[in-house]
Coordinates of N, CA and C in Angstrom, one line a residue:
M197 N 44.1 -21.2 -15.9 CA 43.7 -20.1 -15.2 C 42.2 -20.1 -15.5
T198 N 40.9 -20.2 -14.6 CA 39.8 -20.2 -14.8 C 39.1 -18.5 -14.8
E199 N 38.5 -18.1 -15.7 CA 37.8 -17.0 -16.0 C 36.6 -16.9 -15.0
M200 N 36.0 -15.7 -14.4 CA 35.1 -15.3 -13.6 C 33.8 -15.6 -14.6
C201 N 33.9 -15.3 -15.7 CA 32.5 -15.5 -16.7 C 32.7 -17.1 -16.6
D202 N 33.2 -17.9 -16.4 CA 32.9 -18.9 -16.7 C 32.5 -19.8 -15.7
E203 N 32.2 -19.2 -14.8 CA 31.3 -19.8 -13.5 C 30.1 -20.0 -13.8
R204 N 29.6 -21.2 -13.8 CA 27.9 -21.0 -13.5 C 27.4 -21.2 -12.8
P205 N 26.1 -20.5 -12.0 CA 25.2 -20.4 -11.0 C 24.8 -22.1 -10.7
T206 N 24.8 -22.6 -9.5 CA 24.8 -24.0 -9.0 C 23.2 -24.2 -9.0
A207 N 22.5 -23.3 -8.5 CA 21.4 -23.1 -8.5 C 20.2 -22.0 -9.6
L208 N 19.2 -22.4 -9.8 CA 18.4 -21.4 -10.3 C 17.7 -20.5 -9.2
P209 N 17.5 -19.2 -9.7 CA 16.9 -18.0 -9.1 C 15.6 -18.2 -9.0
P210 N 14.9 -17.8 -7.6 CA 13.2 -18.3 -7.7 C 12.7 -17.5 -8.6
P211 N 11.4 -18.5 -9.0 CA 10.6 -17.5 -10.1 C 10.7 -15.8 -10.0
A212 N 10.6 -15.5 -10.5 CA 10.1 -13.9 -10.3 C 8.7 -13.5 -9.8
G213 N 7.8 -13.9 -9.7 CA 6.7 -14.0 -9.2 C 6.8 -14.0 -7.4
D214 N 7.8 -15.2 -6.9 CA 8.1 -14.7 -5.7 C 8.8 -14.0 -5.4
Y215 N 9.8 -13.8 -6.0 CA 10.9 -12.6 -5.5 C 10.1 -11.0 -5.6
Y216 N 9.2 -10.4 -6.5 CA 8.4 -9.5 -6.5 C 7.5 -9.3 -5.2
R217 N 6.8 -10.6 -4.7 CA 5.9 -10.7 -3.9 C 6.8 -10.6 -2.2
R218 N 7.6 -11.1 -2.0 CA 8.3 -11.0 -1.2 C 9.2 -9.6 -0.9
L219 N 9.3 -9.1 -2.1 CA 10.0 -7.3 -2.2 C 8.8 -6.4 -1.8
C220 N 7.8 -6.7 -2.3 CA 6.8 -6.0 -1.7 C 6.1 -6.2 -0.7
D221 N 6.1 -7.4 0.1 CA 5.5 -7.8 1.1 C 6.6 -6.8 2.5
S222 N 7.8 -7.2 2.2 CA 8.9 -6.2 3.0 C 9.1 -5.0 2.6
A223 N 8.2 -4.3 2.0 CA 8.4 -2.9 1.6 C 8.5 -2.0 3.0
A224 N 8.7 -0.9 3.2 CA 8.2 -0.1 4.0 C 7.0 0.9 3.9
L225 N 6.7 1.0 2.7 CA 5.5 1.7 2.0 C 4.8 0.7 2.2
A226 N 3.0 1.2 2.8 CA 1.9 0.1 2.1 C 1.7 0.1 0.8
L227 N 1.4 -0.7 0.1 CA 1.2 -1.2 -0.9 C 0.0 -1.9 -0.9
I228 N -0.8 -1.8 -1.5 CA -2.0 -2.4 -2.2 C -2.1 -2.7 -3.9
A229 N -2.5 -3.9 -4.0 CA -2.9 -3.9 -5.2 C -4.4 -4.7 -5.6
T230 N -4.7 -4.5 -6.9 CA -6.0 -5.2 -7.3 C -5.8 -5.8 -8.5
D231 N -6.8 -7.1 -8.7 CA -6.8 -7.2 -10.1 C -7.9 -6.8 -10.8
A232 N -8.3 -7.2 -11.8 CA -9.1 -6.2 -13.1 C -10.3 -6.1 -12.6
E233 N -10.8 -6.8 -11.6 CA -11.8 -6.2 -10.7 C -12.3 -5.5 -9.8
F234 N -10.7 -5.4 -9.6 CA -10.4 -4.3 -8.0 C -10.6 -5.2 -6.7
R235 N -10.5 -6.3 -7.0 CA -10.3 -7.1 -5.6 C -8.6 -7.1 -5.2
I236 N -8.3 -7.2 -4.0 CA -6.9 -6.9 -3.4 C -6.3 -8.0 -3.7
V237 N -5.4 -8.3 -3.9 CA -4.7 -9.0 -4.6 C -3.4 -9.3 -3.9
L238 N -3.0 -7.6 -3.2 CA -1.7 -7.3 -2.5 C -2.1 -6.6 -1.5
W239 N -1.4 -7.2 -0.2 CA -1.7 -6.0 1.1 C -0.8 -6.7 1.8
N240 N 0.6 -5.5 1.7 CA 1.6 -6.0 2.5 C 1.8 -5.9 3.8
D241 N 2.9 -6.1 4.7 CA 2.6 -5.9 5.9 C 2.6 -4.4 6.7
A242 N 3.0 -3.6 5.7 CA 2.7 -1.7 6.2 C 1.4 -1.5 5.6
A243 N 0.6 -2.2 5.2 CA -0.6 -1.9 5.0 C -1.0 -2.4 5.9
A244 N -0.9 -3.5 6.5 CA -1.9 -4.1 7.5 C -1.5 -3.0 8.6
A245 N -0.3 -2.6 9.0 CA -0.2 -1.8 10.0 C -0.5 -0.4 10.3
L246 N -0.6 0.2 8.7 CA -1.0 1.4 8.8 C -2.2 1.6 8.7
L247 N -3.0 0.4 8.4 CA -4.7 0.2 8.1 C -5.3 -0.6 9.3
E248 N -4.3 -1.1 10.0 CA -4.7 -1.8 10.8 C -5.9 -3.0 10.7
A249 N -5.7 -3.8 9.7 CA -6.4 -4.5 8.8 C -5.5 -6.0 8.4
R250 N -5.7 -7.1 8.7 CA -4.8 -8.3 8.5 C -5.0 -8.8 7.1
R251 N -3.5 -8.6 6.4 CA -3.7 -9.0 4.8 C -4.8 -10.3 4.6
E252 N -4.8 -11.2 5.7 CA -5.7 -12.5 5.4 C -7.2 -11.8 5.2
E253 N -7.6 -11.0 5.7 CA -9.1 -10.3 6.4 C -9.4 -9.8 4.7
M254 N -8.2 -8.7 4.2 CA -8.2 -7.8 3.0 C -8.4 -9.1 1.5
L255 N -7.5 -9.8 1.3 CA -7.2 -10.4 0.2 C -8.2 -10.6 -0.2
G256 N -8.5 -11.0 -1.6 CA -10.1 -11.2 -2.1 C -11.0 -10.0 -1.9
R257 N -10.9 -9.1 -1.1 CA -12.0 -8.1 -0.6 C -12.0 -6.5 -1.9
P258 N -13.2 -6.3 -2.5 CA -13.1 -5.1 -3.1 C -12.2 -4.0 -2.3
I259 N -11.6 -3.4 -2.9 CA -10.6 -2.6 -2.8 C -11.9 -1.3 -2.1
T260 N -13.0 -1.2 -2.5 CA -13.7 -0.1 -1.9 C -13.7 -0.3 -0.4
E261 N -13.2 -1.3 0.1 CA -13.6 -2.0 1.6 C -12.7 -1.2 2.6
A262 N -11.5 -0.6 1.6 CA -10.5 -0.2 2.6 C -10.1 1.8 2.4
V263 N -11.1 2.0 1.4 CA -11.7 3.3 1.4 C -12.9 4.1 2.9
P264 N -12.3 5.2 2.7 CA -13.4 5.9 4.1 C -14.6 6.0 3.2
P265 N -16.0 6.0 4.1 CA -17.1 6.3 3.4 C -17.1 7.5 2.9
G266 N -16.8 8.6 3.6 CA -16.7 10.1 2.9 C -15.7 10.4 1.8
R267 N -15.1 9.5 1.4 CA -13.8 9.9 0.2 C -14.8 8.6 -1.0
M268 N -15.9 7.8 -0.8 CA -15.8 7.2 -1.8 C -16.0 7.8 -3.0
K269 N -16.9 8.7 -3.1 CA -17.0 9.2 -4.5 C -15.8 10.3 -5.2
L270 N -15.0 10.5 -4.5 CA -13.6 10.8 -5.2 C -12.7 9.7 -5.4
F271 N -13.1 8.8 -4.6 CA -12.0 8.0 -5.1 C -12.5 6.8 -6.2
E272 N -13.7 6.9 -6.4 CA -14.4 6.1 -7.5 C -14.3 7.1 -9.0
R273 N -14.5 8.6 -8.6 CA -13.9 9.6 -9.7 C -12.5 9.4 -10.6
L274 N -11.7 9.4 -9.2 CA -9.8 9.2 -9.7 C -10.1 7.9 -10.0
L275 N -10.5 7.3 -9.5 CA -10.6 5.5 -10.4 C -10.8 5.4 -11.3
R276 N -11.6 5.4 -12.0 CA -12.5 5.4 -12.9 C -11.6 6.5 -14.0
R277 N -11.1 7.8 -14.1 CA -9.7 8.7 -14.5 C -8.5 7.7 -14.8
T278 N -8.0 7.1 -13.9 CA -7.2 6.1 -13.7 C -7.3 5.2 -14.9
T279 N -8.3 4.7 -14.9 CA -8.2 3.5 -15.6 C -8.5 3.8 -17.3
E280 N -9.6 4.9 -17.5 CA -10.1 5.1 -18.7 C -8.7 6.1 -19.3
R281 N -7.9 6.8 -18.6 CA -7.2 7.5 -19.3 C -5.8 7.3 -19.0
G282 N -5.2 6.2 -18.2 CA -4.0 5.6 -18.3 C -3.2 6.2 -17.2
E283 N -3.7 7.1 -16.6 CA -3.0 8.3 -15.7 C -3.2 8.1 -14.2
T284 N -1.9 8.3 -13.4 CA -1.7 8.2 -12.4 C -2.2 9.1 -11.6
T285 N -2.9 9.1 -10.6 CA -3.3 10.0 -10.1 C -3.2 10.0 -8.0
Q286 N -3.2 11.0 -7.5 CA -3.0 11.0 -6.3 C -4.4 11.7 -5.3
F287 N -4.7 11.2 -4.1 CA -5.2 12.3 -3.2 C -4.7 12.1 -2.1
E288 N -5.4 12.7 -1.0 CA -5.3 12.4 0.8 C -6.1 12.4 1.1
V289 N -6.2 11.5 2.4 CA -7.7 10.8 2.7 C -7.2 10.7 4.3
K290 N -7.9 11.1 5.1 CA -7.7 11.0 6.5 C -8.7 9.5 6.6
V291 N -7.8 8.8 7.3 CA -8.2 7.3 8.1 C -8.4 7.1 9.4
T292 N -9.5 6.4 10.0 CA -9.6 6.1 11.4 C -9.2 4.9 11.7
G293 N -7.9 4.1 12.5 CA -8.4 2.8 12.2 C -9.0 2.1 13.5
R294 N -9.2 0.6 13.5 CA -9.6 0.0 14.4 C -9.5 0.7 15.7
S295 N -8.2 1.1 16.1 CA -8.2 1.7 17.3 C -8.4 3.3 17.6
G296 N -9.0 3.7 16.4 CA -9.5 4.8 16.8 C -8.5 6.3 16.5
R297 N -7.3 5.4 16.2 CA -6.2 6.7 15.6 C -6.4 6.9 14.6
E298 N -6.4 8.2 14.4 CA -6.3 8.6 12.7 C -5.2 8.9 12.2
R299 N -5.2 8.8 10.8 CA -3.6 8.9 9.9 C -4.2 9.8 8.5
Q300 N -3.4 10.9 8.3 CA -3.4 11.2 6.9 C -2.8 10.5 5.8
L301 N -3.3 10.4 4.9 CA -2.6 9.1 4.0 C -2.5 9.8 2.4
V302 N -1.5 9.9 1.8 CA -1.3 10.3 0.6 C -2.0 8.9 -0.2
V303 N -3.0 8.8 -1.0 CA -2.9 7.8 -2.0 C -2.6 7.6 -3.2
V304 N -1.6 6.9 -4.0 CA -1.5 6.7 -5.5 C -2.3 5.5 -6.5
L305 N -3.3 6.5 -7.4 CA -3.9 5.3 -7.9 C -2.9 5.4 -9.6
S306 N -2.5 4.0 -9.5 CA -1.5 3.7 -10.8 C -1.8 2.5 -11.6
P307 N -2.8 3.0 -13.2 CA -3.0 2.2 -13.9 C -2.1 0.7 -14.1

């Protein structure tokens, strides 16, 4: 009689980075991540739809290009607080997409 625990997987799981990237890309919530220089390294499908900007356009761009000009000072202040204190902060912002449609967003900045 063979024990269930004795069975070995026949294939290795995909690298963790690929798994998490696919998970983020398919999330229903808009996710945007940056590197240490605040260049966009993750722009998922939900972010592309919500902000009306394709992933290919945004990857490698400064995160400030995704912030409405009228909220830039607030964004910079909260980003500085997030990075200096290691605190998660949030704010609300109205965004007008390329189509002219306005949306009210809650933005969460996390270290």
